[in-house]
Short mmCIF file of N, CA and C in Angstrom, two decimals:
data_model
loop_
_atom_site.label_atom_id
_atom_site.label_comp_id
_atom_site.label_asym_id
_atom_site.label_seq_id
_atom_site.Cartn_x
_atom_site.Cartn_y
_atom_site.Cartn_z
N MET U 1 -28.81 -19.86 1.02
CA MET U 1 -28.09 -19.01 0.07
C MET U 1 -27.91 -17.60 0.64
N SER U 2 -28.94 -17.07 1.22
CA SER U 2 -28.86 -15.73 1.80
C SER U 2 -27.82 -15.67 2.91
N ASN U 3 -27.71 -16.74 3.69
CA ASN U 3 -26.72 -16.81 4.77
C ASN U 3 -25.31 -16.76 4.19
N LYS U 4 -25.09 -17.48 3.09
CA LYS U 4 -23.77 -17.48 2.43
C LYS U 4 -23.45 -16.08 1.91
N ALA U 5 -24.43 -15.41 1.32
CA ALA U 5 -24.22 -14.06 0.82
C ALA U 5 -23.87 -13.11 1.97
N SER U 6 -24.54 -13.26 3.09
CA SER U 6 -24.25 -12.42 4.26
C SER U 6 -22.84 -12.67 4.77
N GLN U 7 -22.41 -13.93 4.76
CA GLN U 7 -21.05 -14.25 5.19
C GLN U 7 -20.02 -13.61 4.26
N ILE U 8 -20.29 -13.67 2.96
CA ILE U 8 -19.36 -13.08 1.99
C ILE U 8 -19.30 -11.57 2.17
N ILE U 9 -20.44 -10.94 2.32
CA ILE U 9 -20.47 -9.48 2.52
C ILE U 9 -19.74 -9.10 3.80
N SER U 10 -19.93 -9.86 4.85
CA SER U 10 -19.25 -9.61 6.11
C SER U 10 -17.74 -9.75 5.95
N GLU U 11 -17.31 -10.78 5.26
CA GLU U 11 -15.88 -10.98 5.04
C GLU U 11 -15.28 -9.86 4.19
N ILE U 12 -16.02 -9.42 3.18
CA ILE U 12 -15.55 -8.30 2.34
C ILE U 12 -15.36 -7.05 3.20
N LYS U 13 -16.31 -6.77 4.08
CA LYS U 13 -16.20 -5.60 4.96
C LYS U 13 -14.98 -5.71 5.87
N GLU U 14 -14.74 -6.91 6.41
CA GLU U 14 -13.58 -7.12 7.27
C GLU U 14 -12.28 -6.92 6.49
N LEU U 15 -12.24 -7.45 5.27
CA LEU U 15 -11.03 -7.32 4.46
C LEU U 15 -10.78 -5.87 4.04
N LYS U 16 -11.84 -5.14 3.73
CA LYS U 16 -11.68 -3.71 3.39
C LYS U 16 -11.12 -2.93 4.58
N ALA U 17 -11.61 -3.24 5.77
CA ALA U 17 -11.10 -2.58 6.98
C ALA U 17 -9.63 -2.94 7.19
N LYS U 18 -9.27 -4.19 6.97
CA LYS U 18 -7.88 -4.63 7.11
C LYS U 18 -6.99 -3.92 6.09
N ILE U 19 -7.47 -3.79 4.86
CA ILE U 19 -6.71 -3.10 3.82
C ILE U 19 -6.45 -1.65 4.22
N GLU U 20 -7.47 -0.97 4.72
CA GLU U 20 -7.31 0.42 5.15
C GLU U 20 -6.30 0.52 6.29
N SER U 21 -6.35 -0.41 7.20
CA SER U 21 -5.41 -0.43 8.32
C SER U 21 -3.98 -0.63 7.82
N LEU U 22 -3.82 -1.56 6.88
CA LEU U 22 -2.48 -1.82 6.33
C LEU U 22 -1.98 -0.64 5.51
N LYS U 23 -2.86 0.03 4.77
CA LYS U 23 -2.45 1.22 4.01
C LYS U 23 -1.94 2.31 4.96
N ALA U 24 -2.64 2.50 6.07
CA ALA U 24 -2.22 3.51 7.06
C ALA U 24 -0.88 3.12 7.68
N GLU U 25 -0.71 1.84 7.99
CA GLU U 25 0.55 1.37 8.56
C GLU U 25 1.70 1.57 7.59
N LEU U 26 1.47 1.27 6.30
CA LEU U 26 2.50 1.46 5.29
C LEU U 26 2.83 2.94 5.12
N ALA U 27 1.82 3.79 5.12
CA ALA U 27 2.05 5.24 4.99
C ALA U 27 2.90 5.75 6.14
N ASP U 28 2.63 5.29 7.36
CA ASP U 28 3.42 5.69 8.53
C ASP U 28 4.86 5.20 8.39
N LEU U 29 5.02 3.96 7.97
CA LEU U 29 6.35 3.39 7.80
C LEU U 29 7.14 4.18 6.75
N GLN U 30 6.50 4.48 5.63
CA GLN U 30 7.17 5.21 4.56
C GLN U 30 7.47 6.65 4.95
N ALA U 31 6.60 7.24 5.76
CA ALA U 31 6.82 8.62 6.19
C ALA U 31 8.00 8.74 7.14
N SER U 32 8.26 7.69 7.91
CA SER U 32 9.35 7.74 8.88
C SER U 32 10.64 7.09 8.37
N CYS U 33 10.63 6.60 7.14
CA CYS U 33 11.79 5.91 6.57
C CYS U 33 12.90 6.90 6.19
N ASN U 34 14.13 6.49 6.40
CA ASN U 34 15.29 7.23 5.91
C ASN U 34 15.61 6.62 4.54
N HIS U 35 14.97 7.15 3.51
CA HIS U 35 14.95 6.54 2.18
C HIS U 35 16.34 6.35 1.56
N THR U 36 16.48 5.21 0.91
CA THR U 36 17.63 4.88 0.08
C THR U 36 17.06 4.49 -1.28
N TYR U 37 17.14 5.41 -2.23
CA TYR U 37 16.49 5.20 -3.52
C TYR U 37 17.42 4.55 -4.55
N THR U 38 16.81 3.73 -5.38
CA THR U 38 17.44 3.21 -6.59
C THR U 38 16.41 3.36 -7.70
N GLY U 39 16.84 3.34 -8.93
CA GLY U 39 15.88 3.43 -10.02
C GLY U 39 16.52 3.84 -11.32
N ASP U 40 15.67 4.29 -12.20
CA ASP U 40 16.13 4.72 -13.51
C ASP U 40 15.72 6.18 -13.73
N VAL U 41 15.74 6.63 -14.97
CA VAL U 41 15.46 8.03 -15.25
C VAL U 41 13.99 8.39 -15.02
N LEU U 42 13.11 7.42 -15.00
CA LEU U 42 11.68 7.71 -14.84
C LEU U 42 11.15 7.50 -13.42
N MET U 43 11.68 6.50 -12.72
CA MET U 43 11.17 6.15 -11.40
C MET U 43 12.32 5.90 -10.43
N LYS U 44 12.06 6.17 -9.17
CA LYS U 44 12.99 5.78 -8.13
C LYS U 44 12.19 5.11 -7.02
N THR U 45 12.77 4.07 -6.42
CA THR U 45 12.10 3.29 -5.39
C THR U 45 13.04 3.10 -4.21
N CYS U 46 12.52 3.32 -3.02
CA CYS U 46 13.30 3.11 -1.81
C CYS U 46 13.48 1.62 -1.59
N THR U 47 14.72 1.21 -1.35
CA THR U 47 15.01 -0.20 -1.13
C THR U 47 14.58 -0.66 0.26
N ARG U 48 14.29 0.27 1.15
CA ARG U 48 13.90 -0.08 2.53
C ARG U 48 12.39 -0.22 2.69
N CYS U 49 11.64 0.75 2.17
CA CYS U 49 10.19 0.76 2.41
C CYS U 49 9.36 0.62 1.13
N LEU U 50 10.03 0.56 -0.01
CA LEU U 50 9.41 0.37 -1.32
C LEU U 50 8.56 1.55 -1.79
N LYS U 51 8.76 2.73 -1.21
CA LYS U 51 8.07 3.92 -1.69
C LYS U 51 8.64 4.27 -3.05
N SER U 52 7.74 4.49 -4.00
CA SER U 52 8.15 4.84 -5.36
C SER U 52 7.77 6.27 -5.68
N GLU U 53 8.63 6.91 -6.40
CA GLU U 53 8.37 8.27 -6.85
C GLU U 53 8.76 8.40 -8.30
N SER U 54 7.95 9.19 -9.02
CA SER U 54 8.24 9.43 -10.42
C SER U 54 9.25 10.56 -10.51
N ARG U 55 10.22 10.40 -11.38
CA ARG U 55 11.17 11.48 -11.64
C ARG U 55 10.75 12.31 -12.82
N TYR U 56 9.69 11.86 -13.49
CA TYR U 56 9.19 12.54 -14.68
C TYR U 56 7.88 13.22 -14.35
N TYR U 57 7.87 14.53 -14.34
CA TYR U 57 6.66 15.26 -14.00
C TYR U 57 6.18 16.02 -15.19
#
């Protein structure tokens, strides 16, 4: 049982690291995108990189 718990904890750590890597990759992609927004009066979303911004502040 302890071995299974260790495997799960290890996998969780790997997945968290992968998530952080993907978040950084997405942030870089969105930062370099030439945005084309669509949306409504409250939100706009880029059709290329899916970055969303609120129009209501």
